[in-house]
Coordinates of C-alpha atoms in Angstrom, one line a residue:
M85 CA 55.6 24.1 -17.9
T86 CA 57.6 22.4 -20.3
Y87 CA 61.5 22.3 -20.3
T88 CA 63.6 23.0 -23.4
I89 CA 67.0 22.0 -21.5
V90 CA 67.5 18.8 -19.0
H91 CA 70.8 19.1 -17.7
I92 CA 73.4 17.2 -16.0
S93 CA 77.1 18.2 -15.0
T94 CA 78.4 14.6 -14.5
T95 CA 77.6 11.0 -16.0
D96 CA 78.3 9.4 -12.7
G97 CA 76.0 6.7 -10.9
H98 CA 72.7 7.4 -12.0
H99 CA 72.6 11.1 -12.7
P100 CA 72.6 9.8 -16.8
S101 CA 69.5 7.7 -16.0
Y102 CA 67.7 10.7 -14.3
R103 CA 68.5 12.9 -17.7
D104 CA 67.1 10.8 -20.2
T105 CA 64.2 9.9 -18.2
F106 CA 63.1 13.7 -17.6
A107 CA 64.2 14.7 -20.9
R108 CA 61.8 11.9 -22.5
L109 CA 59.2 13.0 -20.4
L110 CA 59.4 16.5 -20.7
A111 CA 60.5 16.3 -24.4
G112 CA 63.6 18.6 -23.6
E113 CA 66.9 18.5 -24.9
A114 CA 69.2 16.3 -22.9
S115 CA 72.3 18.2 -21.9
T116 CA 75.7 16.9 -20.5
G117 CA 78.6 19.0 -19.5
A118 CA 80.5 21.6 -17.0
I119 CA 78.0 24.4 -16.3
F120 CA 81.3 26.7 -16.6
S121 CA 81.6 25.2 -20.6
R122 CA 79.9 25.5 -23.4
C123 CA 77.3 24.6 -22.0
F124 CA 77.4 27.9 -20.3
W125 CA 75.4 30.3 -22.6
R126 CA 72.3 27.3 -23.4
L127 CA 71.6 26.7 -19.7
L128 CA 71.6 30.9 -19.6
V129 CA 69.1 31.9 -22.2
K130 CA 66.9 28.6 -22.9
K131 CA 63.4 29.5 -21.7
N132 CA 62.8 26.9 -19.0
V133 CA 65.6 25.0 -17.5
L134 CA 65.6 21.4 -15.2
F135 CA 68.6 20.3 -13.3
A136 CA 67.9 16.7 -13.1
T137 CA 70.9 16.6 -10.3
I138 CA 72.5 19.8 -8.9
D139 CA 75.0 18.1 -6.6
A140 CA 77.6 17.9 -8.9
D141 CA 78.1 21.4 -9.3
Y142 CA 76.4 23.6 -6.3
F143 CA 78.6 26.6 -7.2
G144 CA 77.7 26.8 -11.2
F145 CA 73.6 25.6 -10.5
V146 CA 73.3 28.8 -8.4
V147 CA 75.1 31.2 -10.7
I148 CA 72.6 30.3 -13.7
A149 CA 70.0 30.0 -11.2
L150 CA 70.5 33.7 -9.9
L151 CA 71.2 34.7 -13.3
R152 CA 68.2 33.0 -14.7
A153 CA 65.7 34.7 -12.2
L154 CA 67.2 38.6 -13.2
Q155 CA 65.9 37.5 -16.6
G156 CA 62.7 36.3 -15.8
K157 CA 63.3 33.2 -16.7
S158 CA 62.6 29.9 -14.8
T159 CA 64.8 26.8 -13.2
T160 CA 64.2 23.8 -11.5
G161 CA 67.0 22.0 -9.7
I162 CA 67.0 18.2 -8.3
F163 CA 68.4 18.1 -5.0
L164 CA 69.7 14.7 -4.3
R165 CA 71.6 15.4 -0.8
A166 CA 69.4 17.7 0.3
L167 CA 69.8 15.9 4.1
Q168 CA 73.5 17.2 4.4
C169 CA 71.9 20.6 5.1
F170 CA 70.9 19.4 8.4
R171 CA 74.8 17.2 9.1
S172 CA 75.4 17.8 13.0
E173 CA 79.0 17.0 12.1
R174 CA 81.5 19.7 13.0
K175 CA 82.1 20.6 9.3
I176 CA 81.2 24.6 8.0
V177 CA 80.5 23.6 4.8
Y178 CA 76.8 21.8 6.3
P179 CA 75.8 24.8 7.8
I180 CA 76.7 27.2 5.0
K181 CA 74.8 24.7 2.8
R182 CA 72.1 24.9 4.8
I183 CA 72.3 28.9 4.8
C184 CA 72.3 29.1 1.2
F185 CA 69.7 26.9 -0.1
T186 CA 67.3 28.5 2.5
L187 CA 68.0 31.9 0.8
L188 CA 67.7 30.0 -2.8
C189 CA 64.3 29.1 -1.8
K190 CA 63.4 33.0 -1.8
V191 CA 64.8 33.3 -5.4
P192 CA 61.2 33.9 -7.6
R193 CA 60.9 31.6 -10.3
L194 CA 63.2 29.1 -8.9
K195 CA 62.2 25.6 -7.9
I196 CA 64.3 22.9 -5.9
L197 CA 63.0 19.7 -5.3
S198 CA 64.0 17.0 -2.8
I199 CA 64.0 13.2 -4.2
I200 CA 63.4 12.6 -0.1
P201 CA 59.8 13.0 0.7
H202 CA 59.2 15.9 3.2
S203 CA 56.9 13.8 5.3
L204 CA 59.8 12.2 6.4
H205 CA 62.0 14.9 6.9
P206 CA 59.8 17.5 7.4
E207 CA 62.9 19.8 7.8
L208 CA 63.9 19.6 4.7
K209 CA 61.2 22.5 3.9
E210 CA 63.7 25.0 4.8
V211 CA 66.1 23.8 2.1
S212 CA 63.6 22.5 -0.9
H213 CA 60.3 24.0 -2.5
D214 CA 58.6 20.6 -3.1
W215 CA 60.0 17.1 -3.3
I216 CA 59.5 14.1 -5.8
Y217 CA 60.3 10.4 -5.5
D218 CA 63.8 9.2 -6.6
P219 CA 62.8 8.7 -10.6
Q220 CA 64.4 5.0 -10.0
M221 CA 61.6 4.2 -7.9
W222 CA 59.1 4.7 -10.6
D223 CA 61.1 5.4 -14.4
L224 CA 60.9 1.6 -15.2
W225 CA 57.3 1.5 -15.6
I226 CA 56.6 4.3 -17.1
T227 CA 55.2 2.7 -20.4
G228 CA 54.1 -0.3 -18.7
Q229 CA 55.6 -3.7 -16.9
P230 CA 59.3 -3.7 -17.9
V231 CA 61.5 -5.7 -19.9
L232 CA 64.6 -6.3 -18.2
P233 CA 67.4 -7.7 -20.6
D234 CA 69.6 -10.6 -20.5
T235 CA 73.4 -9.8 -20.6
D236 CA 76.5 -12.1 -20.4
L237 CA 76.9 -11.1 -17.1
S238 CA 73.2 -12.5 -16.0
R239 CA 73.8 -15.2 -18.1
E240 CA 77.1 -16.0 -15.8
V241 CA 75.1 -16.0 -12.6
E242 CA 72.0 -17.9 -13.7
A243 CA 74.5 -20.8 -15.1
K244 CA 76.2 -20.7 -11.6
K245 CA 73.5 -20.1 -9.4
G246 CA 72.2 -23.8 -8.8
D247 CA 69.5 -23.5 -5.9
R248 CA 71.0 -20.4 -4.1
K249 CA 69.2 -17.7 -3.9
V250 CA 71.0 -14.3 -5.7
L251 CA 72.6 -11.6 -3.4
I252 CA 74.2 -8.7 -5.5
F253 CA 76.1 -5.9 -4.5
I254 CA 76.1 -2.8 -7.4
G255 CA 77.9 0.7 -7.6
E256 CA 81.5 1.2 -6.0
G257 CA 82.3 -1.5 -3.0
N258 CA 83.5 1.6 -0.6
K259 CA 83.0 2.2 3.0
I260 CA 79.8 4.2 2.6
K261 CA 78.3 1.7 0.8
G262 CA 78.6 -0.9 3.5
F263 CA 81.0 -2.8 1.5
H264 CA 82.7 -4.5 4.7
E265 CA 80.1 -6.0 6.2
F266 CA 78.8 -6.8 3.1
L267 CA 81.8 -8.7 2.3
L268 CA 81.6 -10.2 6.1
Q269 CA 77.9 -11.5 5.2
A270 CA 79.0 -12.8 1.9
E271 CA 81.9 -15.3 3.2
R272 CA 79.4 -16.5 5.9
N273 CA 76.7 -17.4 3.2
L274 CA 78.6 -19.0 0.4
E275 CA 76.6 -22.4 0.6
N276 CA 73.3 -20.7 0.5
F277 CA 73.7 -17.4 -1.9
L278 CA 75.7 -16.8 -5.2
I279 CA 77.1 -13.6 -4.1
V280 CA 77.4 -11.0 -7.1
V281 CA 79.4 -7.7 -6.9
A282 CA 78.9 -5.3 -9.8
G283 CA 81.1 -2.0 -9.9
T284 CA 85.1 -1.1 -8.7
V285 CA 85.9 -2.2 -5.8
A286 CA 87.8 0.3 -3.7
N287 CA 91.4 -0.3 -2.9
E288 CA 91.1 -0.8 0.4
F289 CA 88.7 -3.8 -0.4
K290 CA 90.5 -5.4 -3.4
I291 CA 92.3 -8.4 -1.5
P292 CA 89.3 -9.5 0.6
A293 CA 87.4 -9.3 -2.8
C294 CA 89.7 -11.2 -4.7
S295 CA 90.2 -13.9 -1.9
L296 CA 86.1 -14.2 -2.0
K297 CA 86.2 -14.5 -5.8
N298 CA 88.5 -17.2 -5.5
K299 CA 86.0 -18.7 -3.5
G300 CA 83.4 -18.5 -6.2
V301 CA 81.9 -15.3 -5.9
I302 CA 81.1 -13.1 -9.2
I303 CA 83.2 -9.9 -8.9
V304 CA 82.9 -7.4 -11.8
D305 CA 85.7 -5.0 -10.9
R306 CA 84.8 -2.2 -13.4
Y307 CA 82.4 0.4 -14.8
V308 CA 79.4 -1.9 -15.5
T309 CA 77.1 -0.8 -18.0
E310 CA 73.0 0.1 -17.5
N311 CA 72.0 -3.0 -19.5
E312 CA 74.0 -4.9 -16.9
I313 CA 72.9 -3.8 -14.0
L314 CA 69.3 -4.1 -15.3
S315 CA 69.6 -7.4 -16.2
L316 CA 71.5 -8.5 -12.9
Y317 CA 67.8 -7.0 -11.3
K318 CA 66.2 -10.2 -13.4
V319 CA 68.1 -12.9 -11.5
A320 CA 68.7 -11.5 -8.3
D321 CA 67.0 -12.4 -5.5
L322 CA 68.3 -9.6 -3.0
A323 CA 70.1 -6.3 -3.3
W324 CA 72.6 -4.8 -0.2
C325 CA 71.5 -1.4 0.5
K326 CA 72.8 -1.4 4.0
Y327 CA 74.7 1.8 3.9
A328 CA 76.8 3.3 6.1
T329 CA 75.2 5.2 9.1
N330 CA 76.6 8.9 7.5
Y331 CA 75.3 7.7 3.7
D332 CA 71.6 8.0 5.0
Q333 CA 70.4 9.3 1.6
A334 CA 68.1 8.0 -1.3
S335 CA 69.3 4.9 -3.2
G336 CA 68.8 4.3 -6.8
V337 CA 69.6 0.4 -6.3
F338 CA 67.1 0.5 -3.5
G339 CA 64.4 2.0 -5.8
R340 CA 65.4 -0.5 -8.9
A341 CA 64.9 -3.4 -6.3
L342 CA 61.5 -2.3 -5.2
Q343 CA 60.4 -1.9 -8.9
T344 CA 61.7 -5.3 -10.0
G345 CA 60.6 -7.3 -7.0
V346 CA 63.9 -7.7 -5.7
S347 CA 64.1 -7.8 -2.2
P348 CA 66.4 -4.9 -0.7
I349 CA 68.3 -5.5 2.6
V350 CA 68.8 -2.3 4.5
R351 CA 69.9 -0.7 7.6
E352 CA 66.9 -0.7 10.1
G353 CA 65.7 2.8 10.9
S354 CA 67.5 4.5 7.5
L355 CA 65.9 6.5 5.1
I356 CA 65.5 3.6 2.7
D357 CA 64.1 1.5 5.5
R358 CA 61.6 4.2 6.5
M359 CA 61.0 4.5 2.8
L360 CA 60.4 0.6 2.0
K361 CA 58.0 0.4 5.1
Q362 CA 55.9 3.3 3.2
S363 CA 56.2 2.1 -0.3
P364 CA 53.8 -0.9 -0.3
R365 CA 50.8 1.7 -0.1
I366 CA 52.0 3.7 -2.5
Q367 CA 51.6 2.6 -6.2
T368 CA 54.0 3.0 -9.2
Q369 CA 51.7 5.3 -10.8
E370 CA 51.5 7.7 -7.9
M371 CA 54.7 8.0 -7.5
Y372 CA 55.0 9.1 -11.2
E373 CA 52.1 11.5 -11.0
K374 CA 53.3 13.3 -7.9
S375 CA 56.4 13.7 -9.4
M376 CA 55.9 14.8 -12.6
A377 CA 53.4 17.5 -11.0
A378 CA 56.1 18.5 -8.9
I379 CA 58.3 19.2 -11.9
T380 CA 55.7 20.9 -14.4
T381 CA 54.3 23.4 -11.9
T382 CA 55.9 26.8 -12.2
N383 CA 57.4 28.4 -9.0
R384 CA 56.4 31.8 -8.9

């Protein structure tokens, strides 16, 4: 199956990377924007549509998917937070989400794909038709060994690290990313590691982050470009992926660390810990081929 549009509803985080990867591989038109906007009619009428991520606007995705199904048109959606359907907290939203996606799996010509292998969480078969590997576990190797860029940020790290190893924290510094624990670990390891934080720091952590900055930690408290992020993997030894227990999901930071030979620091027993133990037996090419096969197979 070929796609005419590859859509995302937000440019936060790794959404644009997913869009660009699949638009390139599937020769589809890259589309970005709120579903209930100028995008609506294009998403409704095109022959085959891939939502590179559906999590930014579940309601919009459901509306488009159902209307397209009534027209006999194929729609595929990549589901990042499928595990939330099985969360045990006393919040009505999670069982509603589970019921909704269970019903969606019965809609003809609609395919929902988890980025978490069903072998690790078999219950996901209830809310998704199939699964793919997180694209950020294989996207850099599509055309061969990746050549990572140099940036002013990576050059600064190279100049300051000396004999120390480099530990990077990428993304928003907040509770769910385990930033409090990261700061404690950074404080204890300043002699042996050059610590780099690349991403906006949450307000509650700005004071301790500033204190560490005064001790030589590199804090880049702003939006960080894709090139800057990739350049950090070129100079890093370890990447922080030890997230909060209630944030147990796939991680782009983890995937990119695997692709670039950087050692991820993970929480024992977490999803990405189990993926780490599985990944040495799986080649990047296998991840790519399995993922593309799932996306390009039409769901009748």
